[in-house]
Short mmCIF file of N, CA and C in Angstrom, two decimals:
data_model
loop_
_atom_site.label_atom_id
_atom_site.label_comp_id
_atom_site.label_asym_id
_atom_site.label_seq_id
_atom_site.Cartn_x
_atom_site.Cartn_y
_atom_site.Cartn_z
N ALA A 1 0.58 20.24 -5.38
CA ALA A 1 -0.27 19.35 -6.17
C ALA A 1 -1.66 19.25 -5.55
N TYR A 2 -1.72 19.08 -4.23
CA TYR A 2 -3.02 19.03 -3.56
C TYR A 2 -2.85 19.27 -2.07
N ILE A 3 -3.97 19.53 -1.43
CA ILE A 3 -4.02 19.68 0.03
C ILE A 3 -4.97 18.60 0.54
N MET A 4 -4.52 17.87 1.55
CA MET A 4 -5.35 16.82 2.14
C MET A 4 -5.48 17.11 3.63
N TYR A 5 -6.65 16.88 4.14
CA TYR A 5 -6.88 17.08 5.58
C TYR A 5 -6.74 15.75 6.29
N THR A 6 -6.05 15.77 7.41
CA THR A 6 -5.81 14.58 8.18
C THR A 6 -5.78 14.95 9.66
N SER A 7 -6.14 14.00 10.49
CA SER A 7 -6.05 14.26 11.93
C SER A 7 -4.89 13.50 12.54
N GLY A 8 -4.37 12.52 11.80
CA GLY A 8 -3.25 11.76 12.33
C GLY A 8 -3.59 11.18 13.68
N SER A 9 -2.65 11.18 14.56
CA SER A 9 -2.87 10.62 15.89
C SER A 9 -3.40 11.65 16.88
N THR A 10 -3.45 12.92 16.47
CA THR A 10 -3.87 13.97 17.41
C THR A 10 -5.37 14.11 17.52
N GLY A 11 -6.10 13.75 16.47
CA GLY A 11 -7.55 13.93 16.46
C GLY A 11 -7.97 15.32 16.05
N THR A 12 -7.01 16.22 15.88
CA THR A 12 -7.30 17.58 15.44
C THR A 12 -6.99 17.69 13.95
N PRO A 13 -8.01 17.98 13.12
CA PRO A 13 -7.76 18.07 11.68
C PRO A 13 -6.76 19.16 11.33
N LYS A 14 -5.92 18.85 10.35
CA LYS A 14 -4.96 19.84 9.85
C LYS A 14 -4.78 19.60 8.36
N ALA A 15 -4.42 20.66 7.66
CA ALA A 15 -4.18 20.56 6.22
C ALA A 15 -2.73 20.20 5.97
N VAL A 16 -2.52 19.28 5.02
CA VAL A 16 -1.18 18.88 4.62
C VAL A 16 -1.03 19.20 3.13
N MET A 17 -0.02 20.02 2.80
CA MET A 17 0.24 20.35 1.40
C MET A 17 1.21 19.33 0.81
N ILE A 18 0.82 18.73 -0.29
CA ILE A 18 1.65 17.75 -0.97
C ILE A 18 2.17 18.39 -2.25
N GLN A 19 3.49 18.38 -2.41
CA GLN A 19 4.11 18.98 -3.58
C GLN A 19 4.21 17.98 -4.73
N HIS A 20 4.33 18.50 -5.93
CA HIS A 20 4.47 17.65 -7.11
C HIS A 20 5.68 16.71 -6.99
N ARG A 21 6.79 17.24 -6.49
CA ARG A 21 7.99 16.42 -6.39
C ARG A 21 7.81 15.25 -5.42
N SER A 22 6.94 15.43 -4.43
CA SER A 22 6.68 14.33 -3.49
C SER A 22 5.91 13.20 -4.17
N ILE A 23 5.00 13.56 -5.06
CA ILE A 23 4.28 12.54 -5.82
C ILE A 23 5.25 11.81 -6.75
N CYS A 24 6.13 12.55 -7.39
CA CYS A 24 7.12 11.94 -8.27
C CYS A 24 8.00 10.95 -7.50
N ALA A 25 8.42 11.33 -6.30
CA ALA A 25 9.24 10.43 -5.48
C ALA A 25 8.48 9.17 -5.10
N LEU A 26 7.18 9.30 -4.89
CA LEU A 26 6.35 8.17 -4.51
C LEU A 26 6.18 7.16 -5.65
N VAL A 27 6.00 7.66 -6.86
CA VAL A 27 5.60 6.76 -7.95
C VAL A 27 6.67 6.49 -9.02
N ASN A 28 7.70 7.32 -9.11
CA ASN A 28 8.71 7.13 -10.16
C ASN A 28 10.01 6.62 -9.58
N ASN A 29 10.53 5.54 -10.16
CA ASN A 29 11.81 4.96 -9.72
C ASN A 29 11.84 4.79 -8.21
N ASN A 30 10.80 4.21 -7.67
CA ASN A 30 10.60 4.22 -6.22
C ASN A 30 11.21 3.04 -5.48
N ILE A 31 11.72 2.05 -6.15
CA ILE A 31 12.39 0.84 -5.64
C ILE A 31 11.50 -0.14 -4.89
N TYR A 32 10.24 0.17 -4.68
CA TYR A 32 9.39 -0.77 -3.95
C TYR A 32 8.27 -1.37 -4.78
N ALA A 33 7.88 -0.76 -5.87
CA ALA A 33 6.74 -1.27 -6.63
C ALA A 33 7.05 -1.55 -8.10
N GLU A 34 7.98 -0.83 -8.69
CA GLU A 34 8.39 -1.07 -10.07
C GLU A 34 7.21 -1.17 -11.04
N ILE A 35 6.36 -0.15 -11.06
CA ILE A 35 5.21 -0.12 -11.95
C ILE A 35 5.68 0.18 -13.37
N THR A 36 5.15 -0.56 -14.34
CA THR A 36 5.51 -0.39 -15.74
C THR A 36 4.25 -0.21 -16.58
N PRO A 37 4.39 0.16 -17.86
CA PRO A 37 3.21 0.30 -18.73
C PRO A 37 2.41 -1.00 -18.87
N ALA A 38 3.00 -2.13 -18.57
CA ALA A 38 2.30 -3.42 -18.68
C ALA A 38 1.39 -3.69 -17.47
N ASP A 39 1.51 -2.89 -16.42
CA ASP A 39 0.74 -3.13 -15.20
C ASP A 39 -0.69 -2.62 -15.29
N VAL A 40 -1.53 -3.25 -14.47
CA VAL A 40 -2.90 -2.79 -14.24
C VAL A 40 -3.02 -2.60 -12.73
N ILE A 41 -3.21 -1.35 -12.31
CA ILE A 41 -3.29 -1.02 -10.89
C ILE A 41 -4.76 -0.94 -10.50
N ALA A 42 -5.11 -1.59 -9.41
CA ALA A 42 -6.48 -1.51 -8.88
C ALA A 42 -6.63 -0.21 -8.12
N GLN A 43 -7.66 0.54 -8.44
CA GLN A 43 -7.97 1.74 -7.69
C GLN A 43 -9.14 1.39 -6.77
N VAL A 44 -8.81 1.17 -5.50
CA VAL A 44 -9.82 0.78 -4.51
C VAL A 44 -9.98 1.84 -3.43
N SER A 45 -9.09 2.82 -3.41
CA SER A 45 -9.15 3.88 -2.40
C SER A 45 -10.05 5.01 -2.85
N ASN A 46 -10.68 5.63 -1.88
CA ASN A 46 -11.45 6.84 -2.12
C ASN A 46 -10.46 7.94 -2.50
N PHE A 47 -10.83 8.82 -3.42
CA PHE A 47 -9.89 9.86 -3.86
C PHE A 47 -9.48 10.82 -2.75
N SER A 48 -10.18 10.81 -1.63
CA SER A 48 -9.79 11.68 -0.52
C SER A 48 -8.86 10.97 0.47
N PHE A 49 -8.45 9.74 0.15
CA PHE A 49 -7.52 8.97 0.97
C PHE A 49 -6.15 9.05 0.30
N ASP A 50 -5.08 9.24 1.06
CA ASP A 50 -3.77 9.45 0.44
C ASP A 50 -3.28 8.29 -0.41
N ALA A 51 -3.76 7.07 -0.19
CA ALA A 51 -3.35 5.94 -1.02
C ALA A 51 -3.78 6.11 -2.47
N TYR A 52 -4.80 6.91 -2.69
CA TYR A 52 -5.24 7.20 -4.06
C TYR A 52 -4.10 7.82 -4.87
N THR A 53 -3.23 8.57 -4.22
CA THR A 53 -2.09 9.18 -4.90
C THR A 53 -1.23 8.11 -5.57
N PHE A 54 -0.93 7.03 -4.83
CA PHE A 54 -0.16 5.93 -5.43
C PHE A 54 -0.92 5.31 -6.58
N GLU A 55 -2.20 5.03 -6.37
CA GLU A 55 -2.99 4.33 -7.40
C GLU A 55 -3.10 5.16 -8.68
N CYS A 56 -3.59 6.36 -8.55
CA CYS A 56 -3.85 7.22 -9.71
C CYS A 56 -2.55 7.65 -10.39
N TRP A 57 -1.67 8.29 -9.64
CA TRP A 57 -0.45 8.83 -10.24
C TRP A 57 0.54 7.73 -10.58
N GLY A 58 0.49 6.61 -9.87
CA GLY A 58 1.33 5.47 -10.24
C GLY A 58 0.99 4.99 -11.64
N ALA A 59 -0.29 4.98 -11.97
CA ALA A 59 -0.71 4.58 -13.32
C ALA A 59 -0.42 5.68 -14.33
N LEU A 60 -0.82 6.90 -14.03
CA LEU A 60 -0.67 8.00 -14.99
C LEU A 60 0.78 8.30 -15.36
N THR A 61 1.69 8.24 -14.41
CA THR A 61 3.08 8.61 -14.70
C THR A 61 3.89 7.48 -15.32
N THR A 62 3.38 6.27 -15.30
CA THR A 62 4.12 5.15 -15.88
C THR A 62 3.48 4.59 -17.14
N GLY A 63 2.27 5.03 -17.44
CA GLY A 63 1.56 4.49 -18.60
C GLY A 63 0.82 3.21 -18.29
N ALA A 64 0.73 2.86 -17.00
CA ALA A 64 -0.02 1.66 -16.61
C ALA A 64 -1.52 1.94 -16.71
N GLN A 65 -2.29 0.90 -16.67
CA GLN A 65 -3.76 1.03 -16.70
C GLN A 65 -4.27 1.12 -15.27
N LEU A 66 -5.29 1.94 -15.07
CA LEU A 66 -5.93 2.07 -13.77
C LEU A 66 -7.31 1.44 -13.87
N SER A 67 -7.57 0.46 -13.04
CA SER A 67 -8.87 -0.22 -13.05
C SER A 67 -9.62 0.16 -11.77
N ILE A 68 -10.73 0.87 -11.94
CA ILE A 68 -11.49 1.37 -10.80
C ILE A 68 -12.46 0.30 -10.31
N LEU A 69 -12.30 -0.10 -9.06
CA LEU A 69 -13.17 -1.10 -8.45
C LEU A 69 -14.07 -0.42 -7.42
N GLN A 70 -15.30 -0.83 -7.37
CA GLN A 70 -16.26 -0.25 -6.44
C GLN A 70 -15.97 -0.71 -5.00
N LYS A 71 -16.35 0.10 -4.04
CA LYS A 71 -16.15 -0.23 -2.63
C LYS A 71 -16.87 -1.54 -2.28
N SER A 72 -18.06 -1.74 -2.82
CA SER A 72 -18.80 -2.98 -2.52
C SER A 72 -18.04 -4.21 -3.03
N THR A 73 -17.31 -4.05 -4.13
CA THR A 73 -16.49 -5.15 -4.66
C THR A 73 -15.33 -5.43 -3.72
N LEU A 74 -14.67 -4.37 -3.26
CA LEU A 74 -13.55 -4.52 -2.34
C LEU A 74 -13.96 -5.23 -1.06
N LEU A 75 -15.15 -4.95 -0.56
CA LEU A 75 -15.57 -5.50 0.73
C LEU A 75 -16.07 -6.93 0.67
N ASP A 76 -16.37 -7.44 -0.52
CA ASP A 76 -16.80 -8.84 -0.69
C ASP A 76 -15.62 -9.62 -1.25
N VAL A 77 -14.98 -10.43 -0.42
CA VAL A 77 -13.71 -11.05 -0.79
C VAL A 77 -13.81 -11.90 -2.07
N ARG A 78 -14.87 -12.65 -2.25
CA ARG A 78 -14.97 -13.49 -3.47
C ARG A 78 -15.21 -12.63 -4.70
N GLU A 79 -16.02 -11.60 -4.56
CA GLU A 79 -16.26 -10.68 -5.66
C GLU A 79 -14.96 -9.92 -5.99
N PHE A 80 -14.22 -9.55 -4.96
CA PHE A 80 -12.95 -8.86 -5.13
C PHE A 80 -11.94 -9.75 -5.85
N ALA A 81 -11.82 -10.99 -5.42
CA ALA A 81 -10.89 -11.93 -6.07
C ALA A 81 -11.25 -12.11 -7.54
N ALA A 82 -12.54 -12.22 -7.84
CA ALA A 82 -12.98 -12.37 -9.23
C ALA A 82 -12.65 -11.12 -10.03
N ALA A 83 -12.86 -9.95 -9.45
CA ALA A 83 -12.56 -8.69 -10.15
C ALA A 83 -11.06 -8.57 -10.42
N LEU A 84 -10.23 -8.97 -9.47
CA LEU A 84 -8.78 -8.91 -9.67
C LEU A 84 -8.37 -9.77 -10.87
N LYS A 85 -8.97 -10.95 -10.98
CA LYS A 85 -8.67 -11.84 -12.11
C LYS A 85 -9.25 -11.30 -13.41
N ASN A 86 -10.52 -10.91 -13.39
CA ASN A 86 -11.19 -10.43 -14.60
C ASN A 86 -10.54 -9.17 -15.17
N GLU A 87 -10.11 -8.28 -14.30
CA GLU A 87 -9.50 -7.02 -14.73
C GLU A 87 -7.99 -7.17 -14.99
N LYS A 88 -7.47 -8.39 -14.72
CA LYS A 88 -6.04 -8.67 -14.89
C LYS A 88 -5.16 -7.71 -14.08
N ILE A 89 -5.58 -7.46 -12.85
CA ILE A 89 -4.85 -6.58 -11.93
C ILE A 89 -3.48 -7.19 -11.64
N THR A 90 -2.46 -6.36 -11.67
CA THR A 90 -1.11 -6.81 -11.33
C THR A 90 -0.58 -6.15 -10.06
N ALA A 91 -1.17 -5.00 -9.67
CA ALA A 91 -0.66 -4.26 -8.51
C ALA A 91 -1.81 -3.59 -7.77
N LEU A 92 -1.69 -3.57 -6.43
CA LEU A 92 -2.70 -2.88 -5.64
C LEU A 92 -2.17 -2.54 -4.27
N PHE A 93 -2.83 -1.56 -3.65
CA PHE A 93 -2.62 -1.22 -2.25
C PHE A 93 -3.94 -1.42 -1.53
N CYS A 94 -3.88 -1.99 -0.33
CA CYS A 94 -5.07 -2.03 0.52
C CYS A 94 -4.63 -1.84 1.97
N THR A 95 -5.59 -1.43 2.78
CA THR A 95 -5.29 -1.24 4.20
C THR A 95 -4.99 -2.59 4.84
N THR A 96 -4.28 -2.55 5.94
CA THR A 96 -3.93 -3.79 6.64
C THR A 96 -5.18 -4.55 7.07
N ALA A 97 -6.20 -3.83 7.52
CA ALA A 97 -7.43 -4.49 7.97
C ALA A 97 -8.09 -5.27 6.83
N ILE A 98 -8.23 -4.66 5.66
CA ILE A 98 -8.83 -5.34 4.50
C ILE A 98 -7.94 -6.50 4.07
N PHE A 99 -6.63 -6.25 4.00
CA PHE A 99 -5.67 -7.28 3.61
C PHE A 99 -5.81 -8.52 4.50
N ASN A 100 -5.74 -8.32 5.82
CA ASN A 100 -5.83 -9.46 6.75
C ASN A 100 -7.16 -10.18 6.66
N GLN A 101 -8.24 -9.43 6.57
CA GLN A 101 -9.56 -10.04 6.48
C GLN A 101 -9.67 -10.89 5.22
N HIS A 102 -9.21 -10.38 4.10
CA HIS A 102 -9.31 -11.13 2.84
C HIS A 102 -8.41 -12.36 2.82
N VAL A 103 -7.18 -12.23 3.32
CA VAL A 103 -6.28 -13.38 3.36
C VAL A 103 -6.84 -14.47 4.29
N ARG A 104 -7.45 -14.04 5.40
CA ARG A 104 -8.05 -15.00 6.33
C ARG A 104 -9.26 -15.70 5.71
N ASP A 105 -10.14 -14.94 5.07
CA ASP A 105 -11.39 -15.49 4.55
C ASP A 105 -11.25 -16.22 3.22
N PHE A 106 -10.26 -15.85 2.41
CA PHE A 106 -10.08 -16.45 1.09
C PHE A 106 -8.60 -16.35 0.72
N PRO A 107 -7.78 -17.29 1.21
CA PRO A 107 -6.32 -17.18 1.06
C PRO A 107 -5.81 -16.96 -0.37
N ALA A 108 -6.57 -17.39 -1.37
CA ALA A 108 -6.11 -17.24 -2.76
C ALA A 108 -6.51 -15.90 -3.38
N VAL A 109 -7.01 -14.97 -2.59
CA VAL A 109 -7.53 -13.70 -3.12
C VAL A 109 -6.50 -12.95 -3.97
N PHE A 110 -5.24 -12.96 -3.60
CA PHE A 110 -4.23 -12.19 -4.31
C PHE A 110 -3.42 -13.02 -5.30
N GLU A 111 -3.86 -14.23 -5.54
CA GLU A 111 -3.16 -15.12 -6.47
C GLU A 111 -3.08 -14.48 -7.85
N GLY A 112 -1.90 -14.50 -8.43
CA GLY A 112 -1.71 -13.95 -9.77
C GLY A 112 -1.25 -12.50 -9.79
N LEU A 113 -1.32 -11.81 -8.67
CA LEU A 113 -0.85 -10.42 -8.64
C LEU A 113 0.67 -10.39 -8.50
N ARG A 114 1.28 -9.40 -9.11
CA ARG A 114 2.73 -9.25 -9.02
C ARG A 114 3.12 -8.44 -7.79
N THR A 115 2.34 -7.39 -7.48
CA THR A 115 2.68 -6.48 -6.38
C THR A 115 1.46 -6.24 -5.50
N VAL A 116 1.61 -6.52 -4.21
CA VAL A 116 0.57 -6.20 -3.22
C VAL A 116 1.24 -5.38 -2.12
N LEU A 117 0.71 -4.19 -1.94
CA LEU A 117 1.17 -3.29 -0.88
C LEU A 117 0.06 -3.19 0.16
N TYR A 118 0.43 -3.23 1.42
CA TYR A 118 -0.58 -3.04 2.45
C TYR A 118 0.04 -2.27 3.60
N GLY A 119 -0.79 -1.54 4.32
CA GLY A 119 -0.31 -0.78 5.47
C GLY A 119 -1.39 0.14 5.98
N GLY A 120 -1.02 0.95 6.93
CA GLY A 120 -1.94 1.94 7.46
C GLY A 120 -2.40 1.67 8.87
N GLU A 121 -2.25 0.45 9.32
CA GLU A 121 -2.67 0.11 10.69
C GLU A 121 -1.70 -0.89 11.27
N ASP A 122 -1.60 -0.89 12.56
CA ASP A 122 -0.75 -1.85 13.25
C ASP A 122 -1.64 -2.89 13.91
N ILE A 123 -1.90 -3.99 13.20
CA ILE A 123 -2.73 -5.06 13.74
C ILE A 123 -2.06 -6.40 13.44
N ASP A 124 -2.73 -7.47 13.68
CA ASP A 124 -2.20 -8.81 13.49
C ASP A 124 -1.64 -8.98 12.07
N HIS A 125 -0.39 -9.39 11.96
CA HIS A 125 0.26 -9.54 10.65
C HIS A 125 0.38 -11.00 10.23
N SER A 126 -0.35 -11.90 10.89
CA SER A 126 -0.23 -13.32 10.53
C SER A 126 -0.65 -13.57 9.09
N GLY A 127 -1.61 -12.79 8.58
CA GLY A 127 -2.03 -12.95 7.19
C GLY A 127 -0.91 -12.71 6.21
N SER A 128 -0.07 -11.71 6.49
CA SER A 128 1.05 -11.43 5.58
C SER A 128 2.09 -12.53 5.65
N TYR A 129 2.34 -13.06 6.84
CA TYR A 129 3.29 -14.17 6.96
C TYR A 129 2.76 -15.40 6.22
N ASP A 130 1.46 -15.68 6.35
CA ASP A 130 0.87 -16.81 5.67
C ASP A 130 0.95 -16.64 4.15
N LEU A 131 0.60 -15.45 3.66
CA LEU A 131 0.64 -15.21 2.22
C LEU A 131 2.07 -15.28 1.69
N ALA A 132 3.01 -14.71 2.40
CA ALA A 132 4.41 -14.72 1.95
C ALA A 132 4.94 -16.14 1.81
N ALA A 133 4.50 -17.04 2.68
CA ALA A 133 4.96 -18.43 2.65
C ALA A 133 4.22 -19.28 1.62
N SER A 134 3.14 -18.75 1.06
CA SER A 134 2.32 -19.49 0.10
C SER A 134 2.99 -19.57 -1.27
N PRO A 135 2.83 -20.70 -1.98
CA PRO A 135 3.38 -20.79 -3.34
C PRO A 135 2.74 -19.79 -4.31
N SER A 136 1.55 -19.29 -3.98
CA SER A 136 0.86 -18.34 -4.87
C SER A 136 1.05 -16.89 -4.41
N SER A 137 2.06 -16.65 -3.58
CA SER A 137 2.31 -15.30 -3.07
C SER A 137 2.69 -14.35 -4.20
N PRO A 138 2.24 -13.09 -4.11
CA PRO A 138 2.69 -12.10 -5.09
C PRO A 138 4.22 -12.00 -5.05
N ARG A 139 4.82 -11.69 -6.18
CA ARG A 139 6.29 -11.57 -6.24
C ARG A 139 6.78 -10.46 -5.31
N HIS A 140 6.01 -9.39 -5.19
CA HIS A 140 6.36 -8.28 -4.31
C HIS A 140 5.23 -8.09 -3.29
N LEU A 141 5.45 -8.60 -2.10
CA LEU A 141 4.51 -8.40 -0.99
C LEU A 141 5.18 -7.41 -0.05
N GLN A 142 4.62 -6.19 0.02
CA GLN A 142 5.28 -5.12 0.72
C GLN A 142 4.39 -4.53 1.82
N HIS A 143 4.95 -4.47 3.02
CA HIS A 143 4.31 -3.72 4.10
C HIS A 143 4.83 -2.29 3.96
N VAL A 144 3.94 -1.32 3.76
CA VAL A 144 4.36 0.07 3.56
C VAL A 144 3.89 0.93 4.73
N TYR A 145 4.67 1.95 5.01
CA TYR A 145 4.38 2.82 6.14
C TYR A 145 4.62 4.27 5.76
N GLY A 146 3.77 5.14 6.25
CA GLY A 146 3.99 6.56 6.09
C GLY A 146 2.74 7.34 6.37
N PRO A 147 2.84 8.40 7.11
CA PRO A 147 1.68 9.26 7.34
C PRO A 147 1.39 10.11 6.10
N THR A 148 0.24 10.72 6.07
CA THR A 148 -0.17 11.58 4.95
C THR A 148 0.90 12.62 4.64
N GLU A 149 1.54 13.14 5.65
CA GLU A 149 2.55 14.18 5.45
C GLU A 149 3.72 13.72 4.58
N THR A 150 3.93 12.42 4.48
CA THR A 150 5.04 11.91 3.66
C THR A 150 4.59 11.48 2.27
N THR A 151 3.39 11.86 1.89
CA THR A 151 2.82 11.50 0.58
C THR A 151 2.65 9.99 0.48
N THR A 152 1.83 9.45 1.31
CA THR A 152 1.37 8.07 1.31
C THR A 152 2.34 7.11 1.97
N PHE A 153 3.48 6.79 1.34
CA PHE A 153 4.43 5.83 1.91
C PHE A 153 5.79 6.49 2.04
N ALA A 154 6.46 6.22 3.15
CA ALA A 154 7.83 6.69 3.32
C ALA A 154 8.79 5.51 3.38
N THR A 155 8.28 4.36 3.85
CA THR A 155 9.13 3.17 3.97
C THR A 155 8.39 1.95 3.44
N PHE A 156 9.18 0.91 3.17
CA PHE A 156 8.59 -0.36 2.73
C PHE A 156 9.41 -1.51 3.30
N TYR A 157 8.74 -2.62 3.49
CA TYR A 157 9.38 -3.85 3.97
C TYR A 157 8.89 -4.99 3.10
N ALA A 158 9.80 -5.60 2.38
CA ALA A 158 9.46 -6.76 1.55
C ALA A 158 9.32 -7.97 2.48
N VAL A 159 8.12 -8.51 2.59
CA VAL A 159 7.87 -9.63 3.50
C VAL A 159 8.43 -10.90 2.86
N PRO A 160 9.47 -11.48 3.46
CA PRO A 160 10.08 -12.68 2.87
C PRO A 160 9.27 -13.93 3.18
N ALA A 161 9.41 -14.93 2.33
CA ALA A 161 8.68 -16.19 2.51
C ALA A 161 9.05 -16.86 3.82
N ASP A 162 10.28 -16.67 4.27
CA ASP A 162 10.74 -17.32 5.51
C ASP A 162 10.81 -16.36 6.68
N ALA A 163 9.95 -15.34 6.66
CA ALA A 163 9.97 -14.33 7.72
C ALA A 163 9.71 -14.95 9.09
N GLU A 164 10.46 -14.47 10.06
CA GLU A 164 10.23 -14.90 11.44
C GLU A 164 8.95 -14.22 11.92
N ARG A 165 8.00 -15.02 12.36
CA ARG A 165 6.71 -14.49 12.78
C ARG A 165 6.82 -13.75 14.11
N SER A 166 6.19 -12.60 14.14
CA SER A 166 6.10 -11.84 15.38
C SER A 166 4.80 -11.06 15.36
N SER A 167 4.48 -10.42 16.46
CA SER A 167 3.22 -9.68 16.53
C SER A 167 3.33 -8.32 15.85
N SER A 168 4.53 -7.91 15.49
CA SER A 168 4.70 -6.63 14.79
C SER A 168 5.37 -6.86 13.45
N MET A 169 5.31 -5.87 12.61
CA MET A 169 5.92 -5.95 11.29
C MET A 169 6.89 -4.78 11.16
N PRO A 170 8.11 -5.02 10.68
CA PRO A 170 9.03 -3.90 10.48
C PRO A 170 8.46 -2.88 9.49
N ILE A 171 8.85 -1.62 9.66
CA ILE A 171 8.44 -0.62 8.67
C ILE A 171 9.42 -0.60 7.50
N GLY A 172 10.54 -1.26 7.65
CA GLY A 172 11.47 -1.42 6.54
C GLY A 172 12.41 -0.26 6.33
N ARG A 173 12.70 -0.02 5.06
CA ARG A 173 13.66 1.02 4.71
C ARG A 173 12.99 2.09 3.86
N PRO A 174 13.62 3.24 3.71
CA PRO A 174 13.00 4.33 2.97
C PRO A 174 12.81 4.03 1.49
N ILE A 175 11.74 4.57 0.92
CA ILE A 175 11.58 4.51 -0.53
C ILE A 175 12.66 5.42 -1.13
N ALA A 176 12.83 5.37 -2.44
CA ALA A 176 13.86 6.17 -3.11
C ALA A 176 13.69 7.66 -2.80
N ASN A 177 14.81 8.35 -2.74
CA ASN A 177 14.84 9.80 -2.52
C ASN A 177 14.18 10.22 -1.21
N THR A 178 14.29 9.37 -0.21
CA THR A 178 13.66 9.63 1.09
C THR A 178 14.64 9.30 2.21
N GLU A 179 14.67 10.12 3.23
CA GLU A 179 15.45 9.85 4.42
C GLU A 179 14.49 9.62 5.58
N VAL A 180 14.84 8.70 6.46
CA VAL A 180 14.02 8.41 7.63
C VAL A 180 14.89 8.57 8.87
N PHE A 181 14.35 9.23 9.88
CA PHE A 181 15.06 9.40 11.14
C PHE A 181 14.22 8.78 12.25
N VAL A 182 14.84 7.95 13.04
CA VAL A 182 14.16 7.33 14.18
C VAL A 182 14.50 8.18 15.40
N LEU A 183 13.45 8.72 16.02
CA LEU A 183 13.63 9.62 17.17
C LEU A 183 13.20 8.95 18.46
N ASP A 184 13.80 9.39 19.53
CA ASP A 184 13.38 8.90 20.84
C ASP A 184 12.16 9.72 21.29
N ARG A 185 11.63 9.44 22.46
CA ARG A 185 10.42 10.11 22.91
C ARG A 185 10.61 11.61 23.16
N PHE A 186 11.85 12.06 23.20
CA PHE A 186 12.15 13.47 23.39
C PHE A 186 12.42 14.19 22.06
N GLY A 187 12.31 13.45 20.96
CA GLY A 187 12.57 14.05 19.64
C GLY A 187 14.03 14.05 19.24
N GLY A 188 14.87 13.35 19.99
CA GLY A 188 16.30 13.27 19.64
C GLY A 188 16.59 12.04 18.82
N LEU A 189 17.70 12.09 18.12
CA LEU A 189 18.11 10.94 17.28
C LEU A 189 18.64 9.81 18.10
#
């Protein structure tokens, strides 16, 4: 379907080939987002970022609407919150850094959304715990994990309202049609 360049944790760029079936596994019957034709997905990722695959193909393969938001809108929390309401956004993905900053600066930013996915960095997760406990929390607040090689997300963790707070967030369980292996530092199971 496409080739994306990534450096991952090595710092050395490499090409990753993503197959059509991997996109289908990400967006169809995936058990973590349940996108339907009634949804409006916010497209806030640059098309060269792997999260764009979820945004674009999630809308195209389900008949949902894709609402393209400008980067300047995403970076201004009040403008972003207004755009989410005005465009009637129901689902979105954002990086953990943007997610935490917006929840900290304007806690009601995601009010009214059905699905909020965030991930990509391992930083302070207090914002997700605060949002999950809020009465205006999205119905599906998901911490997602996966390198580019896994076609955006490989695992998801539904953040519960009564989650025990810690400095880390579980990566959760595999999305549909995906297996996950936890290896030790020697590459063994």
